[in-house]
Coordinates of N, CA and C in Angstrom, one line a residue:
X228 N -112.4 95.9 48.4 CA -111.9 95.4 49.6 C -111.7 96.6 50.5
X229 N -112.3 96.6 51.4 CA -111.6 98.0 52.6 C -110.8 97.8 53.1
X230 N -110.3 99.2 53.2 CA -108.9 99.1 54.1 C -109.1 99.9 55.4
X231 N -108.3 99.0 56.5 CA -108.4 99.4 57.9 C -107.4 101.0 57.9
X232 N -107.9 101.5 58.4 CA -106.7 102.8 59.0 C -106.3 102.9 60.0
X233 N -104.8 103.3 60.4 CA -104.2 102.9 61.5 C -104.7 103.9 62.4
X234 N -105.1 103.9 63.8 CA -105.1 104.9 65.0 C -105.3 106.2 64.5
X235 N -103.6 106.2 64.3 CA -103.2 107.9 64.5 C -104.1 108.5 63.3
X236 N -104.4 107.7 62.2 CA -104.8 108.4 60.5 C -106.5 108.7 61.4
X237 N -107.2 107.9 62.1 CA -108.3 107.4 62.3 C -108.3 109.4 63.2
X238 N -107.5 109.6 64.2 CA -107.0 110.4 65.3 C -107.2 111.7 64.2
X239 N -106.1 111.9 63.1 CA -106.0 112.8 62.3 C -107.7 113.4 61.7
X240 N -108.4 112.3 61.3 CA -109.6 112.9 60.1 C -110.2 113.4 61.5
X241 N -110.2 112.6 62.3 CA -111.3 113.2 63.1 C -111.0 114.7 63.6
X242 N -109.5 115.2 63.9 CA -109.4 116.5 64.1 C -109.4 117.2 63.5
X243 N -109.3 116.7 62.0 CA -109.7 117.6 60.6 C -111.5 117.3 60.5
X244 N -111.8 117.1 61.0 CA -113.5 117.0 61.1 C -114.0 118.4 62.2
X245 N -113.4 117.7 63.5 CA -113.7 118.9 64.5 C -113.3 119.9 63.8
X246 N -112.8 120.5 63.1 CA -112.2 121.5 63.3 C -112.9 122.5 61.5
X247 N -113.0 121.3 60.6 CA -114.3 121.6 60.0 C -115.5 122.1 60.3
X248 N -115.9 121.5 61.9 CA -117.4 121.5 62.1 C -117.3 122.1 62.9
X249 N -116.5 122.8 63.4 CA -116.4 123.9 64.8 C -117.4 124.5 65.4
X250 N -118.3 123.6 66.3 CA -119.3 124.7 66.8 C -120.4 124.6 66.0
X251 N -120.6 123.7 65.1 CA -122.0 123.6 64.1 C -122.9 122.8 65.0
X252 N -124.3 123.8 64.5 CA -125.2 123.2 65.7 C -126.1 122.4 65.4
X253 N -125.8 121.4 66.4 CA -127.0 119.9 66.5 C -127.9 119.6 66.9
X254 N -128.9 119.3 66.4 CA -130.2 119.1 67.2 C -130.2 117.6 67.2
X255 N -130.5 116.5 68.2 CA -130.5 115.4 68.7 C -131.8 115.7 69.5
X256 N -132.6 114.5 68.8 CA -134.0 114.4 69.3 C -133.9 113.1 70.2
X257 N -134.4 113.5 71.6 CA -134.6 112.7 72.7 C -132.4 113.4 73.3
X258 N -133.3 112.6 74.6 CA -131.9 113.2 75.5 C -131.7 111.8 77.0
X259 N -132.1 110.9 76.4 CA -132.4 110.1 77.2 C -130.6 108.9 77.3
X260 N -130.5 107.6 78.2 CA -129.5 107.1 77.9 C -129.2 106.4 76.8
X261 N -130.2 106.5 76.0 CA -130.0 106.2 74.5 C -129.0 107.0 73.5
X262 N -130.0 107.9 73.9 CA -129.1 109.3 73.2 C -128.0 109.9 73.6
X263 N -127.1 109.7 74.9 CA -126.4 110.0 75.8 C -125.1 109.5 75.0
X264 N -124.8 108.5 74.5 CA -123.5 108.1 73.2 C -123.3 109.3 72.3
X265 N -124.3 109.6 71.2 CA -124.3 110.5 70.3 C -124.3 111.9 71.1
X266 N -125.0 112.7 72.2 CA -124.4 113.5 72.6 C -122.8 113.9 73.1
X267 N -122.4 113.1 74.0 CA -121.4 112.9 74.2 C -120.0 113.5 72.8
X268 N -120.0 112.2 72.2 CA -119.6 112.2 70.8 C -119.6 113.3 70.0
X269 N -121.2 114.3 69.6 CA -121.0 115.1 69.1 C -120.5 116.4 70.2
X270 N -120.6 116.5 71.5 CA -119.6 117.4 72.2 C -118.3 117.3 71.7
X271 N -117.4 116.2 72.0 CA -116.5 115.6 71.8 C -115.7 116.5 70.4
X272 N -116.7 116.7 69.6 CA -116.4 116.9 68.1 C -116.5 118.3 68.1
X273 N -116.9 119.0 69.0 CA -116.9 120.6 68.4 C -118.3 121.1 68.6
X274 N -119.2 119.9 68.5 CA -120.8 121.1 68.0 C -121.2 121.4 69.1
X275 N -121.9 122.3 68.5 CA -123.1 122.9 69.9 C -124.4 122.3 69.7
X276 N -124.5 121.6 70.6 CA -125.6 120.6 70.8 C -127.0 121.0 71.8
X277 N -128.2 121.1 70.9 CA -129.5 121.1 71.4 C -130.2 119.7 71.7
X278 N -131.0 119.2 72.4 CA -131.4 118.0 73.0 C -133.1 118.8 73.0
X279 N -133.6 117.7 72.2 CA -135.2 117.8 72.4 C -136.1 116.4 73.4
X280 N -136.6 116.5 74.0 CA -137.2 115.2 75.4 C -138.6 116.1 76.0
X281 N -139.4 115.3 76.2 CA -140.8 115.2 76.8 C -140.0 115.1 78.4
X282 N -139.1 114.5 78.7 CA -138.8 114.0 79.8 C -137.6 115.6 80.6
X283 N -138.1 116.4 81.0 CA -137.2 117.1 81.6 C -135.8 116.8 82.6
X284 N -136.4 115.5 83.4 CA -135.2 115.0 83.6 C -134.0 114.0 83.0
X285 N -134.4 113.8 81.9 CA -133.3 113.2 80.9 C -131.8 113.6 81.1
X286 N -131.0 112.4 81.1 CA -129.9 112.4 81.8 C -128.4 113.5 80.6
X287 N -129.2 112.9 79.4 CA -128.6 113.7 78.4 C -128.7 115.0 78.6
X288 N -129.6 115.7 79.4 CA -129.6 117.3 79.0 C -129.1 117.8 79.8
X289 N -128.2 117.3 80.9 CA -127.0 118.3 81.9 C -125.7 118.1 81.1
X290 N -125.3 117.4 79.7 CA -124.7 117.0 79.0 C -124.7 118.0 77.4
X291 N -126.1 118.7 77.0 CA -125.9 119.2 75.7 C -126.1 120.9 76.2
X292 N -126.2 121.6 75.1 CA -125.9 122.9 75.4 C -127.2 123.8 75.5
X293 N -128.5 123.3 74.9 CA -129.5 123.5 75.2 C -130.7 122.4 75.1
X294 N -131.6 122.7 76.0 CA -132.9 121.5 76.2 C -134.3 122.4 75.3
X295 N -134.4 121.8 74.8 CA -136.0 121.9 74.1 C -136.9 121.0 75.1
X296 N -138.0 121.3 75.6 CA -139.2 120.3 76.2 C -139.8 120.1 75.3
X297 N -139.8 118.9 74.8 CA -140.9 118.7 73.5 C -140.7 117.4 73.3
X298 N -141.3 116.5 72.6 CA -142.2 115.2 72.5 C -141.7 114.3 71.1
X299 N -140.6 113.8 71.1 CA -140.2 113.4 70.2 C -140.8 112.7 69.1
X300 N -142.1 112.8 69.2 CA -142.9 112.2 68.7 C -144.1 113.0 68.0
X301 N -143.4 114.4 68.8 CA -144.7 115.6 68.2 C -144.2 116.5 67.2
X302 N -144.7 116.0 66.5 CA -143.8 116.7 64.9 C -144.0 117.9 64.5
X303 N -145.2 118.7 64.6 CA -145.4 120.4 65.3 C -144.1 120.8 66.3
X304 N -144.4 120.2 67.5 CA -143.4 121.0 68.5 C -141.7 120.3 68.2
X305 N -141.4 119.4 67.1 CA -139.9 119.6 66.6 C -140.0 120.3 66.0
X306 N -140.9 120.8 64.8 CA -140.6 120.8 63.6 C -140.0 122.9 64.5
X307 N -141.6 123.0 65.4 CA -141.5 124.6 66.2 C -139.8 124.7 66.9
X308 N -139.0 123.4 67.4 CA -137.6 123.5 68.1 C -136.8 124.0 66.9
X309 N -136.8 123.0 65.8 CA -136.0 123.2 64.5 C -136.2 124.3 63.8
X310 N -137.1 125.2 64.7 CA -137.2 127.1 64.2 C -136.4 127.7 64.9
X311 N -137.1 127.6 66.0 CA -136.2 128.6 66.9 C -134.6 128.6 66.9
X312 N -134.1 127.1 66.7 CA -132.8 126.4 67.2 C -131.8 126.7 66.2
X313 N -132.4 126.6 64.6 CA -131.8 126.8 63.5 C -130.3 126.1 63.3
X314 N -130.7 124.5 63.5 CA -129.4 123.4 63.4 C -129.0 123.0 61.8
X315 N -127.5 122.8 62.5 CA -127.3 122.7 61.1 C -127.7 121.2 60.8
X316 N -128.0 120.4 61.5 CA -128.0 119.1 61.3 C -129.0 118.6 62.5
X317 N -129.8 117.3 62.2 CA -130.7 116.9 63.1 C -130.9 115.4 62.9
X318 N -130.2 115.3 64.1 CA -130.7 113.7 64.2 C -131.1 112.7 65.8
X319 N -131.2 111.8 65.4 CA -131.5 110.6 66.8 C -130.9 109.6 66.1
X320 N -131.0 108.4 67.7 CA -130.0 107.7 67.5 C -130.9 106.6 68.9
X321 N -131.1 105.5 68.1 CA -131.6 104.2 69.0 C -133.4 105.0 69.4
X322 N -133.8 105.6 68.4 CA -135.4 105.8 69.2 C -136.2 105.2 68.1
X323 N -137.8 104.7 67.7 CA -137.8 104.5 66.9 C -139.5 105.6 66.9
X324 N -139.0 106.5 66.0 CA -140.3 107.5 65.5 C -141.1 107.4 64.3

């Protein structure tokens, strides 16, 4: 059976999370208003957030810390962002690749 946690406990892990993850860097493929939740969120949290998009005007990337131009669908030119970028963690959220 799960148990609910109250606010403040909910309030607590998470600033014992930020503060874990201080500044660990994210790569988030696409930068679009899809992706604009999970950026946000992982700001919110501490990381330093990279944004990869075909779409240079993606609304996400006046929002993350750096933009990759690249093709979320071009698995070379991720795989070449996820060199240079050197994240500790890489994900998307609502795209389907």
């Amino acid at each position: 059976m799960a148990t609910s946690l109250s606010e403040p406990t909910k309030k607590r892990i998470l600033q014992a999370c930020v503060q874990l993850n201080k500044m660990s860097r994210l790569l988030i493929l696409g930068a679009s208003t899809l992706q604009l939740p999970a950026i946000l969120k992982a700001k919110e949290m501490g990381h330093y957030v990279a944004v990869a998009d075909y779409n240079p005007q993606a609304i996400g990337i006046l929002f993350a810390d750096e933009f990759f131009p690249a093709s979320t669908i071009d698995i070379e030119a991720i795989c070449q962002v996820a060199e240079t970028f050197h994240p500790d963690g890489i994900m998307t959220l609502a795209t389907d690749m």
